PDB file of C-alpha atoms and ligand atoms in Angstrom:
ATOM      1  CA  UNK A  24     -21.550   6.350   6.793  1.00 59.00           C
ATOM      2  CA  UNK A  25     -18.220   7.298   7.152  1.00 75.00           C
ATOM      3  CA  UNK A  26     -16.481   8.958   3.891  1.00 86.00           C
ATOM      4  CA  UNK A  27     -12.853   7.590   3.046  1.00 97.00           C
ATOM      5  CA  UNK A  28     -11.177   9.036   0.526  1.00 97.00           C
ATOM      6  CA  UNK A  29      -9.596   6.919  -1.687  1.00 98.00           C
ATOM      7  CA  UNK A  30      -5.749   6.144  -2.036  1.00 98.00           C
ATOM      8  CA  UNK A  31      -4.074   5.076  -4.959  1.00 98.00           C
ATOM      9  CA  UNK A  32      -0.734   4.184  -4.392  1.00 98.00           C
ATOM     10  CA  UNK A  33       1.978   2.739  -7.150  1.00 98.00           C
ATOM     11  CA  UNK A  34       4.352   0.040  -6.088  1.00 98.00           C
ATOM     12  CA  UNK A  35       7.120   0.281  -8.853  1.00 98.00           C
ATOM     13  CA  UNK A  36       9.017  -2.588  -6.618  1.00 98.00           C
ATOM     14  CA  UNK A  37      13.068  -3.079  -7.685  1.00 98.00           C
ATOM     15  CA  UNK A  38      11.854  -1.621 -11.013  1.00 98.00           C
ATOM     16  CA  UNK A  39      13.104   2.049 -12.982  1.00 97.00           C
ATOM     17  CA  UNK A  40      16.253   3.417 -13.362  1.00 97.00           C
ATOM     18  CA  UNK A  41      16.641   7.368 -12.461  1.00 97.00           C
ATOM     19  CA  UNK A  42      15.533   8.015 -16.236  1.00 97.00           C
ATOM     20  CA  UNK A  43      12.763   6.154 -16.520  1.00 96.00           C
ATOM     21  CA  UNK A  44      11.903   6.739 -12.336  1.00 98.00           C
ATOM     22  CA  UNK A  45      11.881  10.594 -13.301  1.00 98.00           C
ATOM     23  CA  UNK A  46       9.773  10.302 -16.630  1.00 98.00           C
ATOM     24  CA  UNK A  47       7.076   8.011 -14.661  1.00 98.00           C
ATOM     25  CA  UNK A  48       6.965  10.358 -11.927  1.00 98.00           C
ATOM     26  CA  UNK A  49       6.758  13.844 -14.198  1.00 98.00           C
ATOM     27  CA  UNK A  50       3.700  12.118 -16.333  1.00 98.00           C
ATOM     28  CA  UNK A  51       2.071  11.563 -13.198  1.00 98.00           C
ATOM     29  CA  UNK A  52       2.499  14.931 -11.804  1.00 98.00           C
ATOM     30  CA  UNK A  53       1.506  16.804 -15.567  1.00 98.00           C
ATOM     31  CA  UNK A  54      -1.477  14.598 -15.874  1.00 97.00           C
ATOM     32  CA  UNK A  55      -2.499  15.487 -12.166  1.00 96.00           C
ATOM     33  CA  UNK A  56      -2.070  19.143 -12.735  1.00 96.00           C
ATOM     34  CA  UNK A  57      -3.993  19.325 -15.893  1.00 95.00           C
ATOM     35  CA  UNK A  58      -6.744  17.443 -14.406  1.00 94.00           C
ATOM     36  CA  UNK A  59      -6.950  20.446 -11.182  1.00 91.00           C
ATOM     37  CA  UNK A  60      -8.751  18.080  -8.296  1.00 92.00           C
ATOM     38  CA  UNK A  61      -8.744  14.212  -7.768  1.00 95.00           C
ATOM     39  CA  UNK A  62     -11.392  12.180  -6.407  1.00 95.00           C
ATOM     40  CA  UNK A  63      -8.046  10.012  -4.608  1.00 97.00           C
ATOM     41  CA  UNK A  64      -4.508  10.701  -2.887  1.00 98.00           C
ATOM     42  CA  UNK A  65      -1.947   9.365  -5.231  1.00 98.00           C
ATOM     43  CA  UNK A  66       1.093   7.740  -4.232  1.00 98.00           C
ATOM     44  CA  UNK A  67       4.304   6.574  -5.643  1.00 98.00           C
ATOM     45  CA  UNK A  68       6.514   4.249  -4.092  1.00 98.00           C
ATOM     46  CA  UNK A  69       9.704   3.991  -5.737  1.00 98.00           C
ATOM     47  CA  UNK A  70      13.139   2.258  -4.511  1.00 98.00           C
ATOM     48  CA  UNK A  71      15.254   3.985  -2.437  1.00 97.00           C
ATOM     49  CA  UNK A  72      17.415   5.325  -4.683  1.00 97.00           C
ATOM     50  CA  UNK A  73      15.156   7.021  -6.523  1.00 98.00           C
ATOM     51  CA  UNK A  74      13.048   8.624  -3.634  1.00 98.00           C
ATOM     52  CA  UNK A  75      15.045  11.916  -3.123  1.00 97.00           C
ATOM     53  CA  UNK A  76      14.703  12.673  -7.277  1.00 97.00           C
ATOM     54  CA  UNK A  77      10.812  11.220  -6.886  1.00 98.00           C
ATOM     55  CA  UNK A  78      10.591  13.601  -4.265  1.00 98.00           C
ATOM     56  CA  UNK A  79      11.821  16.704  -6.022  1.00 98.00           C
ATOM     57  CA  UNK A  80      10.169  16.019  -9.190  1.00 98.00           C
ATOM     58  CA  UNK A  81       6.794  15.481  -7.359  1.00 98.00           C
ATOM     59  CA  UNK A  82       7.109  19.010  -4.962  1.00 97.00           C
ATOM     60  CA  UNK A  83       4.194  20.870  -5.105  1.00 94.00           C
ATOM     61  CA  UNK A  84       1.839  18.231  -6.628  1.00 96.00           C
ATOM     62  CA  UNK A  85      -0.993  16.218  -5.728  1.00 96.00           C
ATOM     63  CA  UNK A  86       1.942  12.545  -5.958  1.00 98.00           C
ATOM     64  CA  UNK A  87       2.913  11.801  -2.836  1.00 98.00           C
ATOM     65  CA  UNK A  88       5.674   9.834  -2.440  1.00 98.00           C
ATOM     66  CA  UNK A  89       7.143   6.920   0.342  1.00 98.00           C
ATOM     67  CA  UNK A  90       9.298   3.805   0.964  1.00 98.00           C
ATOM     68  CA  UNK A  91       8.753   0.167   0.253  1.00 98.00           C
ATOM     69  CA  UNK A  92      10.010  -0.750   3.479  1.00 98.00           C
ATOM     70  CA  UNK A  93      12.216   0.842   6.591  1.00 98.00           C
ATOM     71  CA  UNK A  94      13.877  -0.766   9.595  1.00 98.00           C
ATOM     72  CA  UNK A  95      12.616  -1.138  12.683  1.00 98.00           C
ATOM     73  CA  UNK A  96      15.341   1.299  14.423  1.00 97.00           C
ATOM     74  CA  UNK A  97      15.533   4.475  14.070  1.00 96.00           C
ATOM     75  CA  UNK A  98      19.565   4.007  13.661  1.00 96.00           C
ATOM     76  CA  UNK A  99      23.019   2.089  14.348  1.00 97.00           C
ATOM     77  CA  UNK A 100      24.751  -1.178  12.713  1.00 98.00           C
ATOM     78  CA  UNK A 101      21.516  -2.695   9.780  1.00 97.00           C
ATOM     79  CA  UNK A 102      24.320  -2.515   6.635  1.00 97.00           C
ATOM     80  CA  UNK A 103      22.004  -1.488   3.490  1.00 95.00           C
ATOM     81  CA  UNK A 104      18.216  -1.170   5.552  1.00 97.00           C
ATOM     82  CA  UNK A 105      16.843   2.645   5.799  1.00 98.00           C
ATOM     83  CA  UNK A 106      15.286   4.190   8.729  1.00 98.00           C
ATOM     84  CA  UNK A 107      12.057   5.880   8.687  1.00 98.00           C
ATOM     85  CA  UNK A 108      13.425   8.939  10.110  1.00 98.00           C
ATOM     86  CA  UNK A 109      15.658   8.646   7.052  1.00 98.00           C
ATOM     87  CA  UNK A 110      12.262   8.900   4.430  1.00 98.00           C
ATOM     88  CA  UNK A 111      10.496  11.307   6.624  1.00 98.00           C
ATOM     89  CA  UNK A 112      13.610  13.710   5.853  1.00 98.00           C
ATOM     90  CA  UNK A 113      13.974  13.645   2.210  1.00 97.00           C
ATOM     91  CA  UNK A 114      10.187  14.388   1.654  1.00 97.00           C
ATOM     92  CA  UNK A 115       8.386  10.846   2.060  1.00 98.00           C
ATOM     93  CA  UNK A 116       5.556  10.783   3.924  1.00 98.00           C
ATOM     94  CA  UNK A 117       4.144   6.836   3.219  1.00 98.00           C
ATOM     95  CA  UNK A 118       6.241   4.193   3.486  1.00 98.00           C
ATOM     96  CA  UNK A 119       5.430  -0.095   2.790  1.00 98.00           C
ATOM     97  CA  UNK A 120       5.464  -2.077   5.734  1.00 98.00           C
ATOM     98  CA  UNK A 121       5.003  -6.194   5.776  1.00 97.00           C
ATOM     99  CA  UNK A 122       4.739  -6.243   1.552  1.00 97.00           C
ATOM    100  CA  UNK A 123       4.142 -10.467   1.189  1.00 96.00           C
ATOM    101  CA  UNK A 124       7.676 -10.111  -0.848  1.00 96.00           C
ATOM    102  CA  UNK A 125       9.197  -8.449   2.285  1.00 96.00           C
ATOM    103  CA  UNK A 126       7.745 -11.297   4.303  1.00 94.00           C
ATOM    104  CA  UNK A 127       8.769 -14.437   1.753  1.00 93.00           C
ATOM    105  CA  UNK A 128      12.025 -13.153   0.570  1.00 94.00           C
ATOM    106  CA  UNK A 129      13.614 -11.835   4.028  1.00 95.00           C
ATOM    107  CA  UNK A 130      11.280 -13.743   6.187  1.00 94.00           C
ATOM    108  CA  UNK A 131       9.673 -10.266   8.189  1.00 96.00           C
ATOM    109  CA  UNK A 132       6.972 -11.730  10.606  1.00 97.00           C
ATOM    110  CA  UNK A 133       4.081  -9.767  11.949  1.00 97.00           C
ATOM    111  CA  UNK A 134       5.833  -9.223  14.854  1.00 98.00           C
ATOM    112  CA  UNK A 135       8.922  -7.368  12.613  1.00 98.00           C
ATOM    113  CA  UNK A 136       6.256  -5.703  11.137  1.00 98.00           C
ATOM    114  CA  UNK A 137       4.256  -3.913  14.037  1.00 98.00           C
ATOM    115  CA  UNK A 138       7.475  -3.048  15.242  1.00 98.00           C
ATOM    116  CA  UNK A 139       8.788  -1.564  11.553  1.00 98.00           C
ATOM    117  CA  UNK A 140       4.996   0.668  11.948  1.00 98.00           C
ATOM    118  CA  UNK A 141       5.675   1.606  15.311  1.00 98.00           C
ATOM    119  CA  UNK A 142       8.950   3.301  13.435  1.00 98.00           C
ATOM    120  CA  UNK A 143       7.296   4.863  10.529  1.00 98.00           C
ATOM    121  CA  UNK A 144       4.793   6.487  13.151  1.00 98.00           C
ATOM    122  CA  UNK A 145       7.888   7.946  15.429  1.00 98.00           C
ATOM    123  CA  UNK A 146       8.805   9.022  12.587  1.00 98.00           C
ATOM    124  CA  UNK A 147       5.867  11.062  11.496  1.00 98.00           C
ATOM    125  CA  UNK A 148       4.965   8.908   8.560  1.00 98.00           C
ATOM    126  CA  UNK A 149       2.141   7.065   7.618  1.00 98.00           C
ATOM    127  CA  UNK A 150       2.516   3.077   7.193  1.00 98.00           C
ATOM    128  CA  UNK A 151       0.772   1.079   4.722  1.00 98.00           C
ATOM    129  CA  UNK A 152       0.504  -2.483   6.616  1.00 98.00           C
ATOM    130  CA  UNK A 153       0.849  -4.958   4.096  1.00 98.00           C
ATOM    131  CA  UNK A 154      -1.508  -8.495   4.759  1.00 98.00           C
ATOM    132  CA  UNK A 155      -2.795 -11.462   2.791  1.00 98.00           C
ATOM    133  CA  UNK A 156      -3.181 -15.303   2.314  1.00 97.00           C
ATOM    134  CA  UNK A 157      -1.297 -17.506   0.058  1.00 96.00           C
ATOM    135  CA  UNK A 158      -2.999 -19.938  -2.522  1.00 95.00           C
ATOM    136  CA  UNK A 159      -2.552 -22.541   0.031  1.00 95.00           C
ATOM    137  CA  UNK A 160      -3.966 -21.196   2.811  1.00 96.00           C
ATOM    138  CA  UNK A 161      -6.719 -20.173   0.828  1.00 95.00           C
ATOM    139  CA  UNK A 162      -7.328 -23.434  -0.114  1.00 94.00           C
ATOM    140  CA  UNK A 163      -6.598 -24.644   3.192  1.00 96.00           C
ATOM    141  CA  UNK A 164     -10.308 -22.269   4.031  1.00 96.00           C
ATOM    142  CA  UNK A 165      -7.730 -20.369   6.089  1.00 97.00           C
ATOM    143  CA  UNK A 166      -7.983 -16.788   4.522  1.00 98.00           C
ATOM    144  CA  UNK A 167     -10.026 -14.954   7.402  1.00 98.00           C
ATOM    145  CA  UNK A 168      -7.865 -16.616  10.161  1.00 98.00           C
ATOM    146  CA  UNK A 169      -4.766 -15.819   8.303  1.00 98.00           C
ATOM    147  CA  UNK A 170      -5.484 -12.227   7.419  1.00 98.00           C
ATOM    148  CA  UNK A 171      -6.756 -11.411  10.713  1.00 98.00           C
ATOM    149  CA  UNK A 172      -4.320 -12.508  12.313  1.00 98.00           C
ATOM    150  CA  UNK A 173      -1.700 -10.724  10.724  1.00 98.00           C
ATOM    151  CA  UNK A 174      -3.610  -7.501  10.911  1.00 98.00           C
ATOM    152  CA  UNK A 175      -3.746  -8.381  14.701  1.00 98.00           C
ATOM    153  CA  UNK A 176      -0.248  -8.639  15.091  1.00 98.00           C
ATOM    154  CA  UNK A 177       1.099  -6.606  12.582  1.00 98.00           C
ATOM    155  CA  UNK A 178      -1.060  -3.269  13.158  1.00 98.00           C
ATOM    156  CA  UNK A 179       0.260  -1.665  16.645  1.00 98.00           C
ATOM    157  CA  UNK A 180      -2.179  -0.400  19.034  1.00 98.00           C
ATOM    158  CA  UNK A 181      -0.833   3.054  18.227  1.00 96.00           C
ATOM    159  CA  UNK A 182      -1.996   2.976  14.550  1.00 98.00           C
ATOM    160  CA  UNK A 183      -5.292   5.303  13.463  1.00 98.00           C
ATOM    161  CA  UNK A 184      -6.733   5.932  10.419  1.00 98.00           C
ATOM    162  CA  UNK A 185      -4.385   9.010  10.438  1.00 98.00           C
ATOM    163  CA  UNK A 186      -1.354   7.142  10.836  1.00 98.00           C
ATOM    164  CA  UNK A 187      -2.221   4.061   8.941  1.00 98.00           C
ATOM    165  CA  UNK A 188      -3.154   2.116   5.798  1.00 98.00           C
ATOM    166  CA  UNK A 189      -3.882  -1.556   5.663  1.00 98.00           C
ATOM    167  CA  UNK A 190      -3.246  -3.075   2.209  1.00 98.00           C
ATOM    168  CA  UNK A 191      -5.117  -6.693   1.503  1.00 98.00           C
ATOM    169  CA  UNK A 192      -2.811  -8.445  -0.939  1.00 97.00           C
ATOM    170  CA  UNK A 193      -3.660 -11.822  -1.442  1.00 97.00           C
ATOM    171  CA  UNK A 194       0.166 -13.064  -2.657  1.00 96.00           C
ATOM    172  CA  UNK A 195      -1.407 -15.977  -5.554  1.00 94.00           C
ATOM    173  CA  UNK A 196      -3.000 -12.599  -7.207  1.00 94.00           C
ATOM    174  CA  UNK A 197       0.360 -10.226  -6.732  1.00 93.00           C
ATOM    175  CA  UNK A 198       1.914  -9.965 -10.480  1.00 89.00           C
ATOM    176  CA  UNK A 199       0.062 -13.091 -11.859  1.00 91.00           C
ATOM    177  CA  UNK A 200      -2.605 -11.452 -13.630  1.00 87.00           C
ATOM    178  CA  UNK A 201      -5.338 -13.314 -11.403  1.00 88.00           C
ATOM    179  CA  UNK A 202      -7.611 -11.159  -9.456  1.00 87.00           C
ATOM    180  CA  UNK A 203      -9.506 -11.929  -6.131  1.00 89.00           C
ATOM    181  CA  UNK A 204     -13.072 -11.989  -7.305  1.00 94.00           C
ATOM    182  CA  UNK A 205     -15.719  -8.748  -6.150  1.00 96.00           C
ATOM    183  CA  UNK A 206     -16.711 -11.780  -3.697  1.00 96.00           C
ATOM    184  CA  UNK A 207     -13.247 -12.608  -2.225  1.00 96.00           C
ATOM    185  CA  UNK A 208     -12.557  -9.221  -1.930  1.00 97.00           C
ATOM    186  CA  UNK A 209     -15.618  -7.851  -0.448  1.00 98.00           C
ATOM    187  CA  UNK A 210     -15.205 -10.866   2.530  1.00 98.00           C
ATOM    188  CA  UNK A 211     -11.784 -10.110   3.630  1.00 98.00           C
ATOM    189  CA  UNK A 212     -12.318  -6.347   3.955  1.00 98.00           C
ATOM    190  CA  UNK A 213     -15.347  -6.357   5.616  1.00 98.00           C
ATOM    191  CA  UNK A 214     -13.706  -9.071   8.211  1.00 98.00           C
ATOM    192  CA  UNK A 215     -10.579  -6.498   8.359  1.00 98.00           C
ATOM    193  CA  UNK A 216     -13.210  -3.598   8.631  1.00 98.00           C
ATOM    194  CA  UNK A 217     -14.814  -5.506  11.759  1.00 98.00           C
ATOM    195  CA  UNK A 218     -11.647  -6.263  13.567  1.00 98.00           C
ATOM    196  CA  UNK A 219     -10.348  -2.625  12.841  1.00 98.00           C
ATOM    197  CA  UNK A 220     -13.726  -1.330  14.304  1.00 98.00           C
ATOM    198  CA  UNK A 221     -13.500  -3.423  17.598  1.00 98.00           C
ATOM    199  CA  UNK A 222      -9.710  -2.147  17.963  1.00 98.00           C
ATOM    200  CA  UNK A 223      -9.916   0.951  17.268  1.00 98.00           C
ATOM    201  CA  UNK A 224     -12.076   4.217  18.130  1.00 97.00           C
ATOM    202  CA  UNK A 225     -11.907   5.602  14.745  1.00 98.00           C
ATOM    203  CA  UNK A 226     -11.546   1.584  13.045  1.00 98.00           C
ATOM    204  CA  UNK A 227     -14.351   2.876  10.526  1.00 98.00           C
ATOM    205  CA  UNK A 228     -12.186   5.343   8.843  1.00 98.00           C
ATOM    206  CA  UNK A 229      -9.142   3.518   7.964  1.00 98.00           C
ATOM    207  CA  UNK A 230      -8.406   3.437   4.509  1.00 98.00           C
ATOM    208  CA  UNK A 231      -8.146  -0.787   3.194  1.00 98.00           C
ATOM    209  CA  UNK A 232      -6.723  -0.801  -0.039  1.00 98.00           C
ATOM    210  CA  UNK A 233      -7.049  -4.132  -2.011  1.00 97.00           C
ATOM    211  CA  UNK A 234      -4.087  -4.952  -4.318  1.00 97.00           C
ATOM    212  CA  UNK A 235      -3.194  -7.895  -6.601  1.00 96.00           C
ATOM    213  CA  UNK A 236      -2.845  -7.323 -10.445  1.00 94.00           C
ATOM    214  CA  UNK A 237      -4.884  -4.435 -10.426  1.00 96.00           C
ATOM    215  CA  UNK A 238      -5.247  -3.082 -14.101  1.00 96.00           C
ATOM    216  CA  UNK A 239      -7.412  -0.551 -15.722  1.00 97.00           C
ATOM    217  CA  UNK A 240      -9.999  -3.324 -16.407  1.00 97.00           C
ATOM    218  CA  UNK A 241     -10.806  -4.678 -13.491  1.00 96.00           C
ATOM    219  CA  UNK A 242     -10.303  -1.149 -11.064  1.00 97.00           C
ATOM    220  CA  UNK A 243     -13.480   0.215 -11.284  1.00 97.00           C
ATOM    221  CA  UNK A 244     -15.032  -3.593 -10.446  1.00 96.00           C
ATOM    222  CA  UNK A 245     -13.000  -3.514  -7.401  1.00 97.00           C
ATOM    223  CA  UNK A 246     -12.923  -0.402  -5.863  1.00 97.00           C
ATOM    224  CA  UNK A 247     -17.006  -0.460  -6.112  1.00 96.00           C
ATOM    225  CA  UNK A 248     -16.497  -2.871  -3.151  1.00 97.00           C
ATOM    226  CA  UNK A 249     -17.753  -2.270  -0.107  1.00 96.00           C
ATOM    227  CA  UNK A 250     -15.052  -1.440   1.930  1.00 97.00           C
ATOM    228  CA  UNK A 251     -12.083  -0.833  -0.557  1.00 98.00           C
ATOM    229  CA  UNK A 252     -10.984   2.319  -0.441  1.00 98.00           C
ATOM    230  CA  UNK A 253      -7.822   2.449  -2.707  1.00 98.00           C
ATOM    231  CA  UNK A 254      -5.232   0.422  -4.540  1.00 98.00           C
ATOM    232  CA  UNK A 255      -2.146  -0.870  -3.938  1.00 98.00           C
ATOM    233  CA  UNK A 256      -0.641  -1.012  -7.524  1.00 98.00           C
ATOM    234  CA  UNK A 257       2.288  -3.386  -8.905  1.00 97.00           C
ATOM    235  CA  UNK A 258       2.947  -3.641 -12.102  1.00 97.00           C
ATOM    236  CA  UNK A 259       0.008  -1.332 -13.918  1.00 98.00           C
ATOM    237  CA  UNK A 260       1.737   1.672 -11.760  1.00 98.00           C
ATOM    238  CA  UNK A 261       4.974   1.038 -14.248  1.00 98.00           C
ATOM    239  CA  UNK A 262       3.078   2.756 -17.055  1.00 98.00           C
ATOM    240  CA  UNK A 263       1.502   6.109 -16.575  1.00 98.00           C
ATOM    241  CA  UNK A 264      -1.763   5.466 -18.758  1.00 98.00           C
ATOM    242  CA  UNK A 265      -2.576   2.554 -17.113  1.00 98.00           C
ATOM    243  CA  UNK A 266      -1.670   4.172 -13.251  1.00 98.00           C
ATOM    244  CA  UNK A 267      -3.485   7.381 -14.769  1.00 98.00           C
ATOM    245  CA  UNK A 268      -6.697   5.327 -15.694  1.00 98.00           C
ATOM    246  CA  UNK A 269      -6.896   3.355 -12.495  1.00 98.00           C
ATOM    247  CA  UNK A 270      -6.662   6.968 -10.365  1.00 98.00           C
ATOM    248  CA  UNK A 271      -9.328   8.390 -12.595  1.00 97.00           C
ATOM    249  CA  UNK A 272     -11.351   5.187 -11.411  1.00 96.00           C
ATOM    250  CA  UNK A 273     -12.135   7.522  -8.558  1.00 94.00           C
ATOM    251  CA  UNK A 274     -12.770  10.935 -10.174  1.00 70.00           C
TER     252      UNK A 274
HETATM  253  P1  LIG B  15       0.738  -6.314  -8.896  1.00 92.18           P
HETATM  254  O1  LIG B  15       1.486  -6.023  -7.515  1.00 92.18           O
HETATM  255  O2  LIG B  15      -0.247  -5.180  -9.112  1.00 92.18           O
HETATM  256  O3  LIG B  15       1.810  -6.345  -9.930  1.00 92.18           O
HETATM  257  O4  LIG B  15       0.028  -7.624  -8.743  1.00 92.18           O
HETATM  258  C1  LIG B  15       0.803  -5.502  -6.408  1.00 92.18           C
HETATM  259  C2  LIG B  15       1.722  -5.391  -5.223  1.00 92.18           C
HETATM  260  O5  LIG B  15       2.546  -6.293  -5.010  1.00 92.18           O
HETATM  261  O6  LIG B  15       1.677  -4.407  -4.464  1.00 92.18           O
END
């Protein structure tokens, strides 16, 4: 069986200013050197504004560190987007593509999304494809059709477990406190695992992180999953002991 090594990656959203950013992100990289090797790769993604500090506070460490989004070009007239080129050269080396808040708040389709991946790729970063159901599709029975399909669109046919991440975010569990149950979970990655594995030559060894109010309590539950190989990390990634416990999940 294929080994995947974990990813835990923090999603501080439009959250921190450069004080509390910087204090996160030095706890993080203390705790990580103290501890000598993880059993995951640890990421931060901060806003924009703080990336260049994250960056430099993080040098040398086991945090990596990458965008919540980019644009789709690699330059020219997009007042207030960033290019991937522009993360790749202050030191980011992730960056968020197709996060559901990305997709409800400034309506990014799949389509936007492949082509935003296609980007980070050029520029020599690694893009964590966002992808997940609402409530009502869920209830609708929809899930697979839904999350498939935006994995089909959304993930270019450039994309390898090298290049990319796929995150499974079902949006009714993002920042509500309700979790997809071990069930839920384990269905929708293994359908992403088979449609990765028809796609792609190395589709096995794609890391397919599961995120939605991911805490402490409930990480080791859901990273036993078949399948899961990482978090994608809201609001627990806001508080170092919490992050901390859910990356020692995989120690
Ligand atoms: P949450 O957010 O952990 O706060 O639910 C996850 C995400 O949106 O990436």
């Amino acid at each position: 069986m294929t080994q995947r090594r974990p990813l835990i990656a923090g999603n501080w959203k439009m959250n921190c200013l450069r004080a509390d950013g910087l204090e996160l992100v030095s706890a993080l990289v203390a705790k990580a050197a103290e501890k000598g090797s993880l059993g995951c790769d640890v990421l931060v993604c901060p806003p924009a504004t703080l990336l260049s500090d994250v960056v430099n506070a993080a040098q040398n460490s086991a945090v990596q560190v990458g965008g919540q989004d980019c644009h789709a070009e690699t330059s020219g007239a997009h007042t207030g987007d960033v290019a991937a080129a522009m993360l790749a050269d202050i030191g980011a080396s992730y960056v968020l593509v197709g996060h559901s808040e990305r997709r409800a708040d400034h309506d990014e389709s799949s389509t936007v999304i492949r082509q935003k991946a296609i980007a980070a790729h050029d520029a020599g970063l690694i893009a964590v494809v966002c992808v997940g159901e609402t409530e009502q599709e869920r209830d609708l029975g929809a899930t697979l059709p839904v999350v498939n399909g935006q994995v089909a669109v959304s993930v270019p046919d450039g994309a390898s477990a090298k290049n990319t991440v796929i995150a499974y975010e079902p949006v009714w569990a993002i920042g509500t406190g309700r979790t997809a149950s071990v069930a839920e979970v384990a269905e929708v990655h293994a359908a992403i695992r088979a449609e990765l594995v028809e796609r792609f030559e190395d589709g096995d060894e794609f890391r397919i992180l599961y995120g939605g109010s991911v805490k402490p309590s409930n990480a080791a539950e859901l990273l036993a999953v078949a399948d899961v190989d990482g978090a994608l990390v809201g609001g627990a990634s806001l508080k170092v002991d919490d992050f901390w416990k859910i990356i020692e999940t995989c120690a």
